[in-house]
Short mmCIF file of C-alpha atoms in Angstrom, two decimals:
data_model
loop_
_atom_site.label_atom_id
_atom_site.label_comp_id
_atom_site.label_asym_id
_atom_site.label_seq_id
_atom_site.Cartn_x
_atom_site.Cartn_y
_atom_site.Cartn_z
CA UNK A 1 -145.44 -118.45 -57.58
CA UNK A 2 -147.41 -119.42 -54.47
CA UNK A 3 -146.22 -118.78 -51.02
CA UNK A 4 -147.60 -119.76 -47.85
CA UNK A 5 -145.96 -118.77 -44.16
CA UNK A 6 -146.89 -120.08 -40.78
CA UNK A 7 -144.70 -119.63 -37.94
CA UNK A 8 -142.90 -122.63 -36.62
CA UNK A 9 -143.83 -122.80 -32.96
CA UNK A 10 -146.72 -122.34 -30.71
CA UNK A 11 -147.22 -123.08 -26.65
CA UNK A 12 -149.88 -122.91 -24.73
CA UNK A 13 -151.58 -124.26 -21.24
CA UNK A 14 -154.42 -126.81 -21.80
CA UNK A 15 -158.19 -125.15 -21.17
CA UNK A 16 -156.53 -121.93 -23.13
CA UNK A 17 -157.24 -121.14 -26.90
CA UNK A 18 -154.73 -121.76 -28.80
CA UNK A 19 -154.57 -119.28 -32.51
CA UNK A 20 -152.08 -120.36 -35.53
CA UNK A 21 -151.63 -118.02 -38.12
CA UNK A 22 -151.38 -118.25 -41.80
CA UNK A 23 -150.15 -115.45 -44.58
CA UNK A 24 -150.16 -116.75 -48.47
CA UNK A 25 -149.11 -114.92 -51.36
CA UNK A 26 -151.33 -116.05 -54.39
CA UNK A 27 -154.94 -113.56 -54.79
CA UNK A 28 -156.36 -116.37 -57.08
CA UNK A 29 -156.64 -119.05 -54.22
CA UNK A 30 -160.26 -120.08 -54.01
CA UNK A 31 -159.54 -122.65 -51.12
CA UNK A 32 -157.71 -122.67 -48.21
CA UNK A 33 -157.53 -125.81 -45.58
CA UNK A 34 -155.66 -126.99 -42.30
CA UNK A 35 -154.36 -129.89 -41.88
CA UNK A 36 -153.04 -131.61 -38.47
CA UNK A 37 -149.95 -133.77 -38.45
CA UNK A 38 -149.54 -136.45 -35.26
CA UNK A 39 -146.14 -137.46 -34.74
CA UNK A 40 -145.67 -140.10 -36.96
CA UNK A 41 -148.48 -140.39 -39.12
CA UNK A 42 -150.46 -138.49 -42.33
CA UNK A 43 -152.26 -135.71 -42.67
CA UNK A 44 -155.51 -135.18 -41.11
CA UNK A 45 -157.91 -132.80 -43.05
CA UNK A 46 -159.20 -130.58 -40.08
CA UNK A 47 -161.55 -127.73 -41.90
CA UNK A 48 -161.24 -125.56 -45.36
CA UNK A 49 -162.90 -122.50 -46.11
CA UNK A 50 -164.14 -121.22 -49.53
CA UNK A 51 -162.23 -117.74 -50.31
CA UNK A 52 -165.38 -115.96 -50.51
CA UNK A 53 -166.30 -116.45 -46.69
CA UNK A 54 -164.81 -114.49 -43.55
CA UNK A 55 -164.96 -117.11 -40.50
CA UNK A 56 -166.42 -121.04 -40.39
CA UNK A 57 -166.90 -122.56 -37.31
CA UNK A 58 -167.33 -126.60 -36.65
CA UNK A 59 -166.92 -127.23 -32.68
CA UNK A 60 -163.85 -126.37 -31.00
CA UNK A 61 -162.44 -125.03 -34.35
CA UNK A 62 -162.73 -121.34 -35.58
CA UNK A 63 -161.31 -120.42 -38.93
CA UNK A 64 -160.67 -116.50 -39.72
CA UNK A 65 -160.20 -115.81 -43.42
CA UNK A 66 -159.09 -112.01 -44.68
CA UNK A 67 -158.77 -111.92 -47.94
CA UNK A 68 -157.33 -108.28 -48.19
CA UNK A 69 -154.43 -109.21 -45.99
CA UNK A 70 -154.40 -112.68 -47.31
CA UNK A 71 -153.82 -114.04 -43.86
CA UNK A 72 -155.65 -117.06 -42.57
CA UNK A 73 -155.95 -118.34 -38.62
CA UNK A 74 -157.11 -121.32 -37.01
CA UNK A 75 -158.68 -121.09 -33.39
CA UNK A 76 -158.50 -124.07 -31.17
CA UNK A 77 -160.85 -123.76 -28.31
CA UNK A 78 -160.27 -125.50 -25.09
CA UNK A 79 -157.22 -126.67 -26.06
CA UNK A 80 -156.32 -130.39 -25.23
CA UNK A 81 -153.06 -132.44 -24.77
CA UNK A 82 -154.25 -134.85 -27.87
CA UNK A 83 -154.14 -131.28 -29.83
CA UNK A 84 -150.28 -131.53 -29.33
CA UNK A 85 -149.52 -131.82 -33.38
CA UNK A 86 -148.03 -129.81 -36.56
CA UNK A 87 -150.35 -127.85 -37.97
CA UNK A 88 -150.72 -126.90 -42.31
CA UNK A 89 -151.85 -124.33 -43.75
CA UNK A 90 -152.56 -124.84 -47.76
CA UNK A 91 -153.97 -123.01 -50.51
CA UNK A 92 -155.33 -124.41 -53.66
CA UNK A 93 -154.80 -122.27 -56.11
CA UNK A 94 -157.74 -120.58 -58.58
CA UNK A 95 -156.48 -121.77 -62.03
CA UNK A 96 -157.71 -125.48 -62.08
CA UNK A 97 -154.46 -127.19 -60.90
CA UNK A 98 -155.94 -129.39 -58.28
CA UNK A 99 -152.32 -129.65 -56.16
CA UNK A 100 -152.13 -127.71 -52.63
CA UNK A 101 -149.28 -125.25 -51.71
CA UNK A 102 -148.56 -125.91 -47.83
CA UNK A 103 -147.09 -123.83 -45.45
CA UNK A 104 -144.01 -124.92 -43.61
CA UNK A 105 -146.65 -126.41 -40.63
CA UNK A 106 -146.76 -124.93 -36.85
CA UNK A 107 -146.18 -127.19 -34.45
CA UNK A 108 -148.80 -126.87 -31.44
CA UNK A 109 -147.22 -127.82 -27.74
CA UNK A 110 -149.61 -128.11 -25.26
CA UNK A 111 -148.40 -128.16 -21.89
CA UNK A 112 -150.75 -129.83 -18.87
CA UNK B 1 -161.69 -149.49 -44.00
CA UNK B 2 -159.02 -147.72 -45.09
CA UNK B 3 -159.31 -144.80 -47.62
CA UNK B 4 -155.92 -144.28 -49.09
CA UNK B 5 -153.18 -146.73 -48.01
CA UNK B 6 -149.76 -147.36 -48.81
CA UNK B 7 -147.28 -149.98 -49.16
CA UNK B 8 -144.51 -149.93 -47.62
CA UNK B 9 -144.42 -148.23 -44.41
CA UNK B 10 -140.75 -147.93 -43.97
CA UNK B 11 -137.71 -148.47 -46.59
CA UNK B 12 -134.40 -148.82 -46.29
CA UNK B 13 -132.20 -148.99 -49.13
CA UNK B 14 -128.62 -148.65 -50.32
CA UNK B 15 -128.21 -145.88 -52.70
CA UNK B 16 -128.07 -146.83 -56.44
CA UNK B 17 -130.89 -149.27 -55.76
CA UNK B 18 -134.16 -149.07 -57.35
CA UNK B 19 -137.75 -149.13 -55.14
CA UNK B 20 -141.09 -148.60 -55.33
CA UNK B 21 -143.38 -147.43 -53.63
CA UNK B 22 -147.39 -147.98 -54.05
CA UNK B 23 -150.51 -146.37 -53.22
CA UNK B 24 -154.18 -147.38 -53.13
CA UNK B 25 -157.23 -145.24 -52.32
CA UNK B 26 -161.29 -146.77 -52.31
CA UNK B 27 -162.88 -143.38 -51.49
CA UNK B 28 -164.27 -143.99 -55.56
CA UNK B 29 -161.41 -140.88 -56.21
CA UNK B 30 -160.60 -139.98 -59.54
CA UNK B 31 -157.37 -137.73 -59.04
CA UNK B 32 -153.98 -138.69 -57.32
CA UNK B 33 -151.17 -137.29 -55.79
CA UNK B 34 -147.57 -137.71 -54.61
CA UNK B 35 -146.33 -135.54 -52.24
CA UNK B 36 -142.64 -135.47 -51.03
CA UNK B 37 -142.12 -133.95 -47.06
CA UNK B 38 -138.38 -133.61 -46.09
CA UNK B 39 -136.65 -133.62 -42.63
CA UNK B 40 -138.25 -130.49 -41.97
CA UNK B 41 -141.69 -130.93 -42.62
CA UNK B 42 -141.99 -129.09 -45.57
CA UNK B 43 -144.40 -130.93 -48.06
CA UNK B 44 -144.29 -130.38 -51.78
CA UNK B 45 -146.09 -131.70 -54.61
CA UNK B 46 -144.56 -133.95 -56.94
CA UNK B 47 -147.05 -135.47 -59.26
CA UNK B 48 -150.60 -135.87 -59.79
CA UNK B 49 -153.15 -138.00 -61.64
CA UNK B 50 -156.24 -137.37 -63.38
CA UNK B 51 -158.27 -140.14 -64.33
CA UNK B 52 -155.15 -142.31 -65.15
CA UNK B 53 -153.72 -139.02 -66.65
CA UNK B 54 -150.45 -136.98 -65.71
CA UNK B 55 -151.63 -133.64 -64.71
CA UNK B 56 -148.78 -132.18 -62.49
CA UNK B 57 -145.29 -132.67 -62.91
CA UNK B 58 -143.41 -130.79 -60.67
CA UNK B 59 -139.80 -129.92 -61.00
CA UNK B 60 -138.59 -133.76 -59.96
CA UNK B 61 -135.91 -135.63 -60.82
CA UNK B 62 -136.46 -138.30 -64.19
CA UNK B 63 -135.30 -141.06 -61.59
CA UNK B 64 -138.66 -140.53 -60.65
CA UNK B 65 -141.67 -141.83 -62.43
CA UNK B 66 -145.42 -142.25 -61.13
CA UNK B 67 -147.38 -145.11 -62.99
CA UNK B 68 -150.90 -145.33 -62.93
CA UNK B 69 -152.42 -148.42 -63.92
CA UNK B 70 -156.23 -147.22 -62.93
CA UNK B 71 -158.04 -144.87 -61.04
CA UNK B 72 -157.37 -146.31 -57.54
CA UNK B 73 -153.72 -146.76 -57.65
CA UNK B 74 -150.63 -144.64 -58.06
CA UNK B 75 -147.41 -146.06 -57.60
CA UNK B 76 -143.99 -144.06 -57.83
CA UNK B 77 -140.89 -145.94 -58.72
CA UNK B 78 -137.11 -144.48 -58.08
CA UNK B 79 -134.51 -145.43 -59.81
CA UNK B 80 -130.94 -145.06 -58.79
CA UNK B 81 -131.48 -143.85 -55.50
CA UNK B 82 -129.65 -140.93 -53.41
CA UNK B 83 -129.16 -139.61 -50.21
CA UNK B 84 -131.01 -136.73 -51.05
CA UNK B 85 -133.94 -138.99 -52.17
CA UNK B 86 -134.75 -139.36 -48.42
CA UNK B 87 -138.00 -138.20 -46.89
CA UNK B 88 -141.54 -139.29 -46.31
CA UNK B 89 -143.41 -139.42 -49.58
CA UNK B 90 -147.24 -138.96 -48.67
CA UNK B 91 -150.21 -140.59 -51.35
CA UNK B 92 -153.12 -138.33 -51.68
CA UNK B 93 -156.66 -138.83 -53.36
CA UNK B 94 -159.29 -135.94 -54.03
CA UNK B 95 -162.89 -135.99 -56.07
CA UNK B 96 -163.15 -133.81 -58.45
CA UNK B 97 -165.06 -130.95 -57.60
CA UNK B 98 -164.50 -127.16 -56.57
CA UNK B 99 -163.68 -127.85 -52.74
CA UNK B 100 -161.34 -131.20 -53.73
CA UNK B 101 -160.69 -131.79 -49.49
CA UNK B 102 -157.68 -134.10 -50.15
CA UNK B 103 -157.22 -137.15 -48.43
CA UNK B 104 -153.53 -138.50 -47.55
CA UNK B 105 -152.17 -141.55 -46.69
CA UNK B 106 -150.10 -142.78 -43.94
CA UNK B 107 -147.06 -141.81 -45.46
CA UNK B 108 -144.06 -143.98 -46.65
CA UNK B 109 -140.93 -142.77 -44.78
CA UNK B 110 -137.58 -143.82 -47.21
CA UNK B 111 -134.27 -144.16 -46.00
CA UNK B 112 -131.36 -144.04 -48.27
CA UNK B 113 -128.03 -144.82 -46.83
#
């Protein structure tokens, strides 16, 4: 079955990049997607990437894909305060099922 | 304004009781989903909808049963309710489509005590 592993904890200084890493298990995912949790509230789709692309960028976020290793990351540049949130990873796997596998979520302390 | 909402926020119930909870998307959607996260975050699917249709059914308890009565609502009813039942039980809608970007709802958080 799927897998997906994040680590559970992440601190950094505000103005520094912050990088969350992803590994996931199943070779037929064709896409993969973050998704940032505020205290409190749902899940906020950040970015995906299709499994046939290395790296997307959309402004202060940075997606790294390597499919060989099946490891995933998500850069946050100039990291804020209001980025202080639990972080998903999730695959969708290749076989039609529409459902996501998540990862147990990173949560992202930034410290002023 | 609101994409996919749902109703209620918070429960609190007495265990044996039987609740439900209901969810409503106008993003024009035609698949649904249940998710169930637990005290530690981890999210797991439970169900999902297709056009009114079961498509997913995850290993869940029978106590459990989605209803769909058309494509912009999924509801999830519990019967006989346990402790273990407890979590935050997220709604989700997608398009169908290859990327399917999945849209969740606030989240209702259920207390069982």
């Amino acid at each position: 079955g799927e897998d997906v592993e994040q680590s559970l904890f992440l601190s950094v200084r505000e103005g520094d990049s912050s990088v969350i890493n992803c590994t996931y298990t199943d070779s037929s995912s064709t896409y993969l997607y973050w998704y940032k949790q505020e205290p409190g509230a749902g899940l906020q789709l950040l970015t995906y990437i299709f499994s046939n692309m290395d790296m997307k960028q959309d402004q202060r976020l940075t997606v790294l894909l390597n499919k060989k290793d099946k490891h995933l990351s998500l850069r946050i540049a100039d990291t804020q305060t209001g980025d202080s949130a639990i972080y998903f990873c999730a695959e969708r796997e290749g076989t039609g099922r529409r459902a996501l596998t998540f990862g147990s979520g990173t949560r992202l302390q930034v410290q002023p | 304004d609101t994409a996919v909402s749902q109703t209620p926020k918070y429960l609190v119930t007495q265990m044996g009781n039987d609740k439900s909870i209901k969810c409503e998307q106008n993003l024009g959607h035609d698949t649904m989903y249940w998710y169930k996260q637990d005290s530690k975050k981890f999210l797991k699917i439970m169900f999902s909808y297709n056009n009114k249709e079961l498509i997913i059914n995850e290993t869940v308890p029978n106590r459990f049963s989605p209803k769909s009565p058309d494509k912009a609502h999924l509801n999830l009813h519990i019967n006989s309710l346990e402790l273990g039942d407890s979590a935050v039980y997220f709604c989700a809608s997608s398009k169908g489509g290859r990327a399917s970007e999945q849209y969740f709802g606030p989240g209702t958080r259920l207390t069982v005590t």
